[in-house]
Coordinates of C-alpha atoms and ligand atoms in Angstrom, one line a residue:
X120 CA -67.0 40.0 -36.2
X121 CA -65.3 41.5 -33.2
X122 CA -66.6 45.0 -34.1
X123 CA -68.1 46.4 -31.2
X124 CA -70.1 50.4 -30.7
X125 CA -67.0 51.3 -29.8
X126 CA -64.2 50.0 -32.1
X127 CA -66.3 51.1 -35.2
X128 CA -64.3 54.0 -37.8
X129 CA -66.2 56.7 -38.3
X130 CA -67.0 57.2 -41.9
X131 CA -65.7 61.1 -41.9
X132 CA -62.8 63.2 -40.9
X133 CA -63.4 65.1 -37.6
X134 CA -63.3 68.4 -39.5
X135 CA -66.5 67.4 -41.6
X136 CA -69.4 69.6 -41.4
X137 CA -72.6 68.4 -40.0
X138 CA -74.4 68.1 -43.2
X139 CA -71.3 66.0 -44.6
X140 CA -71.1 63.8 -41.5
X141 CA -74.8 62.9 -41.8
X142 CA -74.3 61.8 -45.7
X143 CA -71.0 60.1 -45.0
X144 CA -73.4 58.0 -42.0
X145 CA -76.4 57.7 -44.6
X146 CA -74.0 55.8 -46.8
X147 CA -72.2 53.9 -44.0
X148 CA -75.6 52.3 -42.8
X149 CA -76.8 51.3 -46.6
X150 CA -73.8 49.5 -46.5
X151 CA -74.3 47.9 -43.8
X152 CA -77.9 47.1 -43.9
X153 CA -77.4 45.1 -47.3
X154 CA -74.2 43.1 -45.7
X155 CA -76.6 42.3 -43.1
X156 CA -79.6 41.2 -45.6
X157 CA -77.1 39.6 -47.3
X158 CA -75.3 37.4 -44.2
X159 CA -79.0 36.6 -43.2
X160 CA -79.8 34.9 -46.7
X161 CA -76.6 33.1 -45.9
X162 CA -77.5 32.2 -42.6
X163 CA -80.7 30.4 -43.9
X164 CA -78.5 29.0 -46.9
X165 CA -76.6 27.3 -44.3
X166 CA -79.3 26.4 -42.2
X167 CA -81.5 25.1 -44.4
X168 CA -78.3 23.4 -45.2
X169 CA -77.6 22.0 -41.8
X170 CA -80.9 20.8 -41.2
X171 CA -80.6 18.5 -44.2
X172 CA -77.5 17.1 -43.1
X173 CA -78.6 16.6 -39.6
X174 CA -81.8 15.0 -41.4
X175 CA -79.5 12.6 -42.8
X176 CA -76.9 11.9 -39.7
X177 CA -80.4 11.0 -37.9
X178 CA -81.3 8.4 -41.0
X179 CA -78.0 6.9 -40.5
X180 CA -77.2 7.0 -36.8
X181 CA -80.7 5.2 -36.8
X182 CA -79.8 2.4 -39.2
X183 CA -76.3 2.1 -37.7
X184 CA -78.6 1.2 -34.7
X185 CA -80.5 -1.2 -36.0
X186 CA -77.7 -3.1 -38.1
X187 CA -75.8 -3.0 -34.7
X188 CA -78.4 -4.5 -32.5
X189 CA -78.3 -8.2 -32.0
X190 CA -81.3 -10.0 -33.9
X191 CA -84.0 -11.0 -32.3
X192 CA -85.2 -14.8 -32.1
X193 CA -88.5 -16.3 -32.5
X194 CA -90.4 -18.0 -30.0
X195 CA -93.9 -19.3 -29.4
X196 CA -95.5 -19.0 -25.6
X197 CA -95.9 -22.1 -24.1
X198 CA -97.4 -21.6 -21.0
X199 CA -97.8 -18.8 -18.7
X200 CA -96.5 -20.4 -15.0
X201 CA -95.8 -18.4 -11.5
X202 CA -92.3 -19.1 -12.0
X203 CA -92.0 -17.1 -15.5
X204 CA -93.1 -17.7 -18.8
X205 CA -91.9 -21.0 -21.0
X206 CA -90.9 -20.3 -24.6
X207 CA -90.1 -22.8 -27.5
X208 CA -87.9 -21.3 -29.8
X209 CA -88.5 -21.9 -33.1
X210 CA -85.9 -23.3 -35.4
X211 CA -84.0 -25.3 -32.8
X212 CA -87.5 -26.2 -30.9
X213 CA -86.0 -25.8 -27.2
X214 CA -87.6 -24.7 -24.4
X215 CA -86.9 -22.3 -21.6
X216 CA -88.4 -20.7 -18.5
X217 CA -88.0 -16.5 -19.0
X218 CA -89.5 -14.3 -16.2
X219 CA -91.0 -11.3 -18.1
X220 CA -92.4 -7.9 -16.3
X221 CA -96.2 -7.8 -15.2
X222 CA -96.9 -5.3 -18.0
X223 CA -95.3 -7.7 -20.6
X224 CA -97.2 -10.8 -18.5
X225 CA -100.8 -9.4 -19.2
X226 CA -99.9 -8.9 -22.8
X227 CA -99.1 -12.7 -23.4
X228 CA -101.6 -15.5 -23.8
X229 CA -100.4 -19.6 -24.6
X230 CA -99.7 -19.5 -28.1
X231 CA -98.6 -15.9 -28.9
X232 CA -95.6 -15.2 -30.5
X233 CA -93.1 -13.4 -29.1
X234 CA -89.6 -12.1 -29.9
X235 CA -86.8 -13.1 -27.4
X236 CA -82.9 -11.7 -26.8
X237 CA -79.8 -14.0 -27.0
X238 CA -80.4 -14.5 -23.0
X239 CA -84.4 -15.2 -23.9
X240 CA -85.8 -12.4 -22.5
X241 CA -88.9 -11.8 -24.4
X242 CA -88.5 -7.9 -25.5
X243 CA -91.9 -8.0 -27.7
X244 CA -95.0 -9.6 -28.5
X245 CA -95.3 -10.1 -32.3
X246 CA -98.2 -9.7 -34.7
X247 CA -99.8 -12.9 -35.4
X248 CA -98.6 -14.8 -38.5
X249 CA -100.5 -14.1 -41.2
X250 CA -99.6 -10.0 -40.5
X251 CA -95.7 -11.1 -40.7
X252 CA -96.7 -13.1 -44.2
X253 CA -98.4 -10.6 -45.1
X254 CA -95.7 -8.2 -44.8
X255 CA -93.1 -10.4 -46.5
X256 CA -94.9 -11.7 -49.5
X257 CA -96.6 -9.0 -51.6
X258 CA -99.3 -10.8 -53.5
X259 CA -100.9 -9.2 -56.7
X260 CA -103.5 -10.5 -59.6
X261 CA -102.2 -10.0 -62.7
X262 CA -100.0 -6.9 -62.0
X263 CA -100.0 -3.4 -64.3
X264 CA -97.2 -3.4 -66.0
X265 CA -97.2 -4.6 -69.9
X266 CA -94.0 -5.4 -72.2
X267 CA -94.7 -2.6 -73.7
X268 CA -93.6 -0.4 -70.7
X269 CA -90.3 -1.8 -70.6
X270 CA -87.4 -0.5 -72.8
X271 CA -83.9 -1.7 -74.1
X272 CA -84.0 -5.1 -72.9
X273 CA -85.5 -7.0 -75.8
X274 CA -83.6 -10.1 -75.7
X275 CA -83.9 -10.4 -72.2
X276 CA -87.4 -10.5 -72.2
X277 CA -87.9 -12.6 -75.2
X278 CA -86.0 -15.2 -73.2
X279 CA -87.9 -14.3 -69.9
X280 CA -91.1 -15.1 -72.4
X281 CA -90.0 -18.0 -73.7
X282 CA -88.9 -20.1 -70.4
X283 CA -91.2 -18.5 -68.1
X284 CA -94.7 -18.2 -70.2
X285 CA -94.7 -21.9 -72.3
X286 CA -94.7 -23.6 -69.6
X287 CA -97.8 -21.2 -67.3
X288 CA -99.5 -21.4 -70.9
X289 CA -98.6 -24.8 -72.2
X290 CA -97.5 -26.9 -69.5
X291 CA -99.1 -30.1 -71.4
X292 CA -96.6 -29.7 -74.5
X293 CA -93.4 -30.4 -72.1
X294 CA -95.6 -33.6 -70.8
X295 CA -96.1 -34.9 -74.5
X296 CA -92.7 -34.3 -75.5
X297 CA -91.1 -35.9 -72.2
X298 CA -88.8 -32.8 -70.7
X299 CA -89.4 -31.0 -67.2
X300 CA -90.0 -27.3 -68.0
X301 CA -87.1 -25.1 -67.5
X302 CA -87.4 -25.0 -63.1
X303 CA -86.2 -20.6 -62.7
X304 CA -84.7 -18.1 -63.9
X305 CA -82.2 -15.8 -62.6
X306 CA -82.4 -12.0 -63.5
X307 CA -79.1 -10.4 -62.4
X308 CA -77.8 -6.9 -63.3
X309 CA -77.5 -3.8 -61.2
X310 CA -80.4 -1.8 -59.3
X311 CA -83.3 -0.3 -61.3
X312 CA -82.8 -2.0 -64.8
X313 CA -86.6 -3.3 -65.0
X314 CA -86.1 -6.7 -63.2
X315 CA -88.9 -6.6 -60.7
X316 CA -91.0 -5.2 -64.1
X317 CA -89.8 -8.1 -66.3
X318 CA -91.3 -11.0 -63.9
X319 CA -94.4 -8.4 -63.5
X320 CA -95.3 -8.4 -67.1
X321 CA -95.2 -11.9 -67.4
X322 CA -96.6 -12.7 -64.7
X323 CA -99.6 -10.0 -66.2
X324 CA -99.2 -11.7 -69.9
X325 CA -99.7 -15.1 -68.3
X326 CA -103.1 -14.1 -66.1
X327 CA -100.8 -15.2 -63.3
X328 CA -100.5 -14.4 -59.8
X329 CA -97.8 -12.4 -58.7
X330 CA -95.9 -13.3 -55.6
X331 CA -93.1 -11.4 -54.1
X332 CA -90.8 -12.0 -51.7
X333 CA -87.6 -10.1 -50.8
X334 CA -84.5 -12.3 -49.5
X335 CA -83.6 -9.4 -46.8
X336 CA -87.2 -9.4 -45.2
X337 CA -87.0 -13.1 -45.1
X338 CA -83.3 -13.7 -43.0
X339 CA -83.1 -10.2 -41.2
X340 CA -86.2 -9.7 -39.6
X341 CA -86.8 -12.4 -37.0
X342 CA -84.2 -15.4 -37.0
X343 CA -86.0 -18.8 -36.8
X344 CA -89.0 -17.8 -39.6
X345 CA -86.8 -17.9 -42.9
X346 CA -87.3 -21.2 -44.0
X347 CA -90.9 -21.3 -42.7
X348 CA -91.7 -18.5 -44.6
X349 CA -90.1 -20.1 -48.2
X350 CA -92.6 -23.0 -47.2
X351 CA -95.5 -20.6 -47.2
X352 CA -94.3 -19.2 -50.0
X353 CA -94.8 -22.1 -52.2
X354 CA -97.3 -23.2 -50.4
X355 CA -99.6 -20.1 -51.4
X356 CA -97.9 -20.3 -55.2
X357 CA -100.2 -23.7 -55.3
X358 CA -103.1 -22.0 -53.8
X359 CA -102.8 -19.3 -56.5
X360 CA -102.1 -21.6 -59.7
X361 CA -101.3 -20.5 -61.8
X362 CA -98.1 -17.7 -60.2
X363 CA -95.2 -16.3 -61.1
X364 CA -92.7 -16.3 -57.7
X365 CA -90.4 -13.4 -57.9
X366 CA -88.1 -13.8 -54.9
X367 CA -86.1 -10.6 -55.1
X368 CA -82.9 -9.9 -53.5
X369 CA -82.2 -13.4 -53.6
X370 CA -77.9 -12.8 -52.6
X371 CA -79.4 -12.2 -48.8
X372 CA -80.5 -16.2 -48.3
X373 CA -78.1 -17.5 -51.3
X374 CA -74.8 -16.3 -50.6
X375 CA -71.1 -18.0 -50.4
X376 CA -70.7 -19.9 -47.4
X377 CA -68.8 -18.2 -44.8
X378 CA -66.4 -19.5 -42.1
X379 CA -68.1 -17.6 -39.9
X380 CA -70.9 -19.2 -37.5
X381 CA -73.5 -17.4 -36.3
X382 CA -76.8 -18.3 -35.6
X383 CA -77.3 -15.1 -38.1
X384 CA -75.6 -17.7 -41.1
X385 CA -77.3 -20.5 -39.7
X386 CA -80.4 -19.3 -40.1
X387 CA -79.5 -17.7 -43.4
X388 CA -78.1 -21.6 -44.7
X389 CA -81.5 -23.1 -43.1
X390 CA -83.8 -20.5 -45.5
X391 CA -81.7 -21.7 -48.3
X392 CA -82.0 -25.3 -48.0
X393 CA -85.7 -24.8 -48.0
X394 CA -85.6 -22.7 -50.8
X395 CA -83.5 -25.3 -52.7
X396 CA -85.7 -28.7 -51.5
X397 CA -88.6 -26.5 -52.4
X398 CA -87.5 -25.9 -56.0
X399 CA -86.0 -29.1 -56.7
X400 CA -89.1 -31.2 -55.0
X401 CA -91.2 -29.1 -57.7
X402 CA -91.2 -32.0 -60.4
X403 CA -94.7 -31.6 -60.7
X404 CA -94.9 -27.6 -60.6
X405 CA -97.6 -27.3 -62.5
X406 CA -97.9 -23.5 -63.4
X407 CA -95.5 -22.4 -61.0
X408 CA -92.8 -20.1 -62.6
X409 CA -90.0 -18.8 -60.0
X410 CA -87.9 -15.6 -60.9
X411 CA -85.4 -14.6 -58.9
X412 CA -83.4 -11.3 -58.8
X413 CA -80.0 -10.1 -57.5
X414 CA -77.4 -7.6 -57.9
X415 CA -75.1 -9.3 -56.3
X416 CA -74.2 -12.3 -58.7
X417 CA -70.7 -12.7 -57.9
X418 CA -71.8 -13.3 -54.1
X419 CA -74.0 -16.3 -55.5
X420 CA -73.6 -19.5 -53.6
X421 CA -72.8 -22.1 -56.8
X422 CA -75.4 -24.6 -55.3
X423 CA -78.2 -22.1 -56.5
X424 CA -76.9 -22.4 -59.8
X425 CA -76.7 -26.1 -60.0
X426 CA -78.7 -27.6 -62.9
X427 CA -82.5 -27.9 -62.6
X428 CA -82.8 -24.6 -59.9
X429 CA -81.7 -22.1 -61.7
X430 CA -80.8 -22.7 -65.2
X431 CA -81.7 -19.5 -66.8
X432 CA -78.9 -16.9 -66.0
X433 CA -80.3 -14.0 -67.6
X434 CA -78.1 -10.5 -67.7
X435 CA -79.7 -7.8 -67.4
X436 CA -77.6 -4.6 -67.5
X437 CA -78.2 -0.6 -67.7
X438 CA -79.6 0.3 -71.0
X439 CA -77.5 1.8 -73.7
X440 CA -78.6 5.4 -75.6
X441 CA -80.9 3.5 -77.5
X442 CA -82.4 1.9 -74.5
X443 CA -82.7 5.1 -73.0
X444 CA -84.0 6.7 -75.7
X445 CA -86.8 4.2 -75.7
X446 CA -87.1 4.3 -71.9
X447 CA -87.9 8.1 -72.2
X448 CA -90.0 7.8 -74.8
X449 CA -92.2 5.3 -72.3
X450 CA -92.1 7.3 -68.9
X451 CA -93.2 10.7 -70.9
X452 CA -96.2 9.0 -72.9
X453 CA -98.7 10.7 -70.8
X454 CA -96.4 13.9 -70.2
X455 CA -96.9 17.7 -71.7
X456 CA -93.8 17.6 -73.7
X457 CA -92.4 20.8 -75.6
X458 CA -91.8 20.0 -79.2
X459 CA -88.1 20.6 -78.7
X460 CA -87.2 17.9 -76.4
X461 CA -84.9 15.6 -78.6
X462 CA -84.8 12.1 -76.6
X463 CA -81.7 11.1 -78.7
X464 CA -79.7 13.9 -77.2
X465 CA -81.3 13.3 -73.6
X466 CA -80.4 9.8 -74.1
X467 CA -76.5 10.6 -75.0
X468 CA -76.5 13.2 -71.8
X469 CA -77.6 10.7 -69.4
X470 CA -75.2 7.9 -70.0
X471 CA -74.7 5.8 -66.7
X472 CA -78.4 6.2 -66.1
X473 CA -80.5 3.4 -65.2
X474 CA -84.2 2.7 -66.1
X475 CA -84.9 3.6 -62.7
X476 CA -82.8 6.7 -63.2
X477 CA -84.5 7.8 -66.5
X478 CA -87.9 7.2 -64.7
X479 CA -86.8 9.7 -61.7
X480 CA -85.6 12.7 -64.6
X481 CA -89.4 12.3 -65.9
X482 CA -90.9 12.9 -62.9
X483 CA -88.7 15.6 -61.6
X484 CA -88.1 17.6 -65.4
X485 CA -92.2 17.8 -64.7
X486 CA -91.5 19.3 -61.1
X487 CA -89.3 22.2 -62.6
X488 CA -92.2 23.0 -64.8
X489 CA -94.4 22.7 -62.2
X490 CA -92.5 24.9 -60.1
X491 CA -91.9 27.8 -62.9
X492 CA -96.0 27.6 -63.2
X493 CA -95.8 26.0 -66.7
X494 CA -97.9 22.9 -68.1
X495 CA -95.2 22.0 -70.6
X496 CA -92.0 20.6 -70.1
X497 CA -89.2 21.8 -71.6
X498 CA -85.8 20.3 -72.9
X499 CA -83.6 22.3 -70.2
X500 CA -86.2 20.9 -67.2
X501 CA -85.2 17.5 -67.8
X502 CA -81.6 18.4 -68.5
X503 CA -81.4 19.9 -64.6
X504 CA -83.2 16.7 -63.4
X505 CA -80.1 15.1 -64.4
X506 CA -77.9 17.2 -62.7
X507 CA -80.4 16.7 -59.6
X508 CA -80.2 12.8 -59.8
X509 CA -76.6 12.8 -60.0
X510 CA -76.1 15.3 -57.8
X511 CA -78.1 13.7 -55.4
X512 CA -76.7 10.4 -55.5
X513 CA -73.2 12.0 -55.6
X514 CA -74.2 13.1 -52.0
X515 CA -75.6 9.8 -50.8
X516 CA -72.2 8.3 -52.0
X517 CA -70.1 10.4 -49.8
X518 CA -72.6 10.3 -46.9
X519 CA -72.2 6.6 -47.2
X520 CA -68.6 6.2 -47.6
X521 CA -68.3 8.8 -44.2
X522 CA -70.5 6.3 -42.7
X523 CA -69.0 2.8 -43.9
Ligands
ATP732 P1 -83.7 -3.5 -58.0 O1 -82.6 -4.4 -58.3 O2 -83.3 -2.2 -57.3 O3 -84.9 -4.2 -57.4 P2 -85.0 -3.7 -60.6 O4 -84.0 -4.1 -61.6 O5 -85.9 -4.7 -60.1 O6 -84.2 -2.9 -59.4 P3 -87.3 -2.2 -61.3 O7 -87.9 -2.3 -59.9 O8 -87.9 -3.2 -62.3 O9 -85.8 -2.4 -61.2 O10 -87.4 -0.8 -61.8 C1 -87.7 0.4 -61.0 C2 -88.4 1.4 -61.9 O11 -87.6 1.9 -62.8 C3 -89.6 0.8 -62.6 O12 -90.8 0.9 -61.9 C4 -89.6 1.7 -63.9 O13 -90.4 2.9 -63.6 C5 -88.2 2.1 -64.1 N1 -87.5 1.2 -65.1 C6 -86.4 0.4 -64.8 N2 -85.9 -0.2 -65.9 C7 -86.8 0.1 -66.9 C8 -86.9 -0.3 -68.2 N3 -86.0 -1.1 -68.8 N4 -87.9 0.2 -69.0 C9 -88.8 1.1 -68.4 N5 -88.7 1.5 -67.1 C10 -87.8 1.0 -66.4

């Protein structure tokens, strides 16, 4: 686009008459008026384009942050002296004198808790303890979700049922006959298969509470509060009696040893000792089920696995057509659905798809609709959902491989 007033070719020959010269111009500018309408859709193409990707650069270059940052440690304020502030750190119980700034000084009262730097400097005051339990451990009564609302993983939930609701329901049957009840059960598979849903339903079938816990929010938050927090865990599973424990993401405090030693892996071997002394000084459980959840089996420490913790390993893997089939036929119960929508076929289009996946073409086949002003959904809506999803997580592939 080096074109300037002066380098442009004039659209006649100098011997054209006036009234031919004006035409030949007429035309010339036509042209150029729709190259320019059209370059100017494809400069909003683009950035509309750009500003996605810059969304996304922001995302990452944020995490990258975090994940680089060194963690943060625990501590409890001691007392507040002229010299500085003392700290006990919690996990290894020491104590150390910190000088903090006057702003950070007013803040801080004995007893608040406060997170400190590898060189214990405090850098913030934390919320008190019941906000950071509260944040962890996601407590409902007797959750929504029914068996019915699960699809293509029958035999994994009839053995769910049968090792995690006898004993809630009957625990005095395994007392007359002399046998602990089976101690956990491990649901592994990969994301968005219906684990989380599987220890909800029971946990609804059962009247029981449901407790929550995810194993990354318990090491990678605040070092020093891992295994504390697996204490209160249980320890609010025998407030709530009867409860269903789903501890989710369980590869974060239960994987392989490493050579390496960090105070990261230390605290990460602490929160799984607790969990294991918790779950094998549980004898007398009472109705107490634990679930746990990973997608990461093959990172499992063995010493999970051992007899007694976890000795149901349950698979549970994507859903086949039929599975999907069914799946679909759940997440569009309550959906406007054109009578030529064949599930079967959608089911054979969308192989790979998780439950999770299937759930997400529901929703958005009923955006398209919505966006072409129609109440019904047709078969080619969900059909471009697909190619959405996939499309979508094709592009959160590469963005994460360019940033790996
Ligand atoms: P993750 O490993 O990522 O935690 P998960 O296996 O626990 O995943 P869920 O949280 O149970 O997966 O599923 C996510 C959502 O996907 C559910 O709320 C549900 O809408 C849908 N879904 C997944 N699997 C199924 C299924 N088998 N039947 C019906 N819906 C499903």
């Amino acid at each position: 686009m080096t074109d300037t007033v002066d380098d442009v070719d004039l659209p006649y020959e100098d011997g054209a008459s006036q009234q031919e010269k004006v035409e030949a111009l007429e035309e010339r500018l036509e042209i150029l008026e729709q190259q320019n309408e059209e370059m100017r859709d494809k400069l909003l193409d683009a950035n509309a384009e750009n500003n996605k990707y810059q969304q996304k650069l922001e995302r990452l270059t944020h995490e990258n942050k975090k994940l680089k940052q060194s963690p943060l440690f625990v501590a409890t304020v001691q007392e507040i002296t002229d010299e500085g502030v003392i700290i006990k750190q919690h996990g290894n119980n020491q104590e150390a004198l910190t000088e903090v700034t006057d702003e950070m000084r007013e803040e801080l009262t004995p007893d608040s808790r406060v997170a400190v730097n590898n060189s214990l400097s405090v850098v913030k005051k934390l919320d008190s303890e019941t906000d950071v339990r509260a944040r962890v451990m996601q407590v409902e009564q007797s959750p929504d979700v029914a068996y019915e609302d699960i699809g293509g993983i029958d035999e994994q939930m009839e053995e769910v049922r049968e090792t995690v609701e006898m004993p809630i329901e009957s625990p005095e049957m395994f007392d007359e006959v002399g046998i602990d009840p089976p101690s956990g059960v491990l649901l592994h598979g990969p994301p968005g298969t219906g684990k989380t849903m599987l220890a909800k339903a029971v946990a609804n079938q059962t009247d029981a509470t449901f407790i929550k816990m995810a194993g990354s929010e318990l090491v990678h938050k605040f070092i020093g509060e891992g295994a504390k927090l697996v204490r209160d865990l249980f320890e609010l599973a025998r407030q709530e009696e009867p409860a269903v424990v789903f501890i989710d993401e369980i590869d974060a405090i239960a994987a392989k040893r490493t050579d390496s030693k960090t105070s990261g892996d230390a605290e990460v071997q602490r929160t799984m000792m607790q969990l294991l002394s918790e779950m094998d000084g549980f004898e007398d459980r009472g109705q107490i089920s634990i679930i746990a959840a990973t997608n990461r089996f093959d990172m499992l420490d063995r010493a999970i696995l051992r007899p007694g913790r976890f000795d149901r390993l349950i698979e549970v893997p994507k859903p086949d057509a039929e599975g999907r089939e069914l799946i679909f036929q759940i997440h569009t119960r309550d959906m406007n659905i054109a009578d030529e929508v064949d599930f079967a076929e959608l089911a054979e289009e969308t192989q790979e798809a998780s439950g999770a996946d299937v759930k997400a073409i529901t929703t958005e086949a009923g955006m398209f609709a919505i966006r072409d002003d129609r109440k019904e959904v047709w078969m080619q809506d969900f059909l471009d959902a697909w190619d959405k999803i996939k499309q979508t997580e094709e592009e959160s592939d590469e963005v994460s491989k360019t940033f790996a």
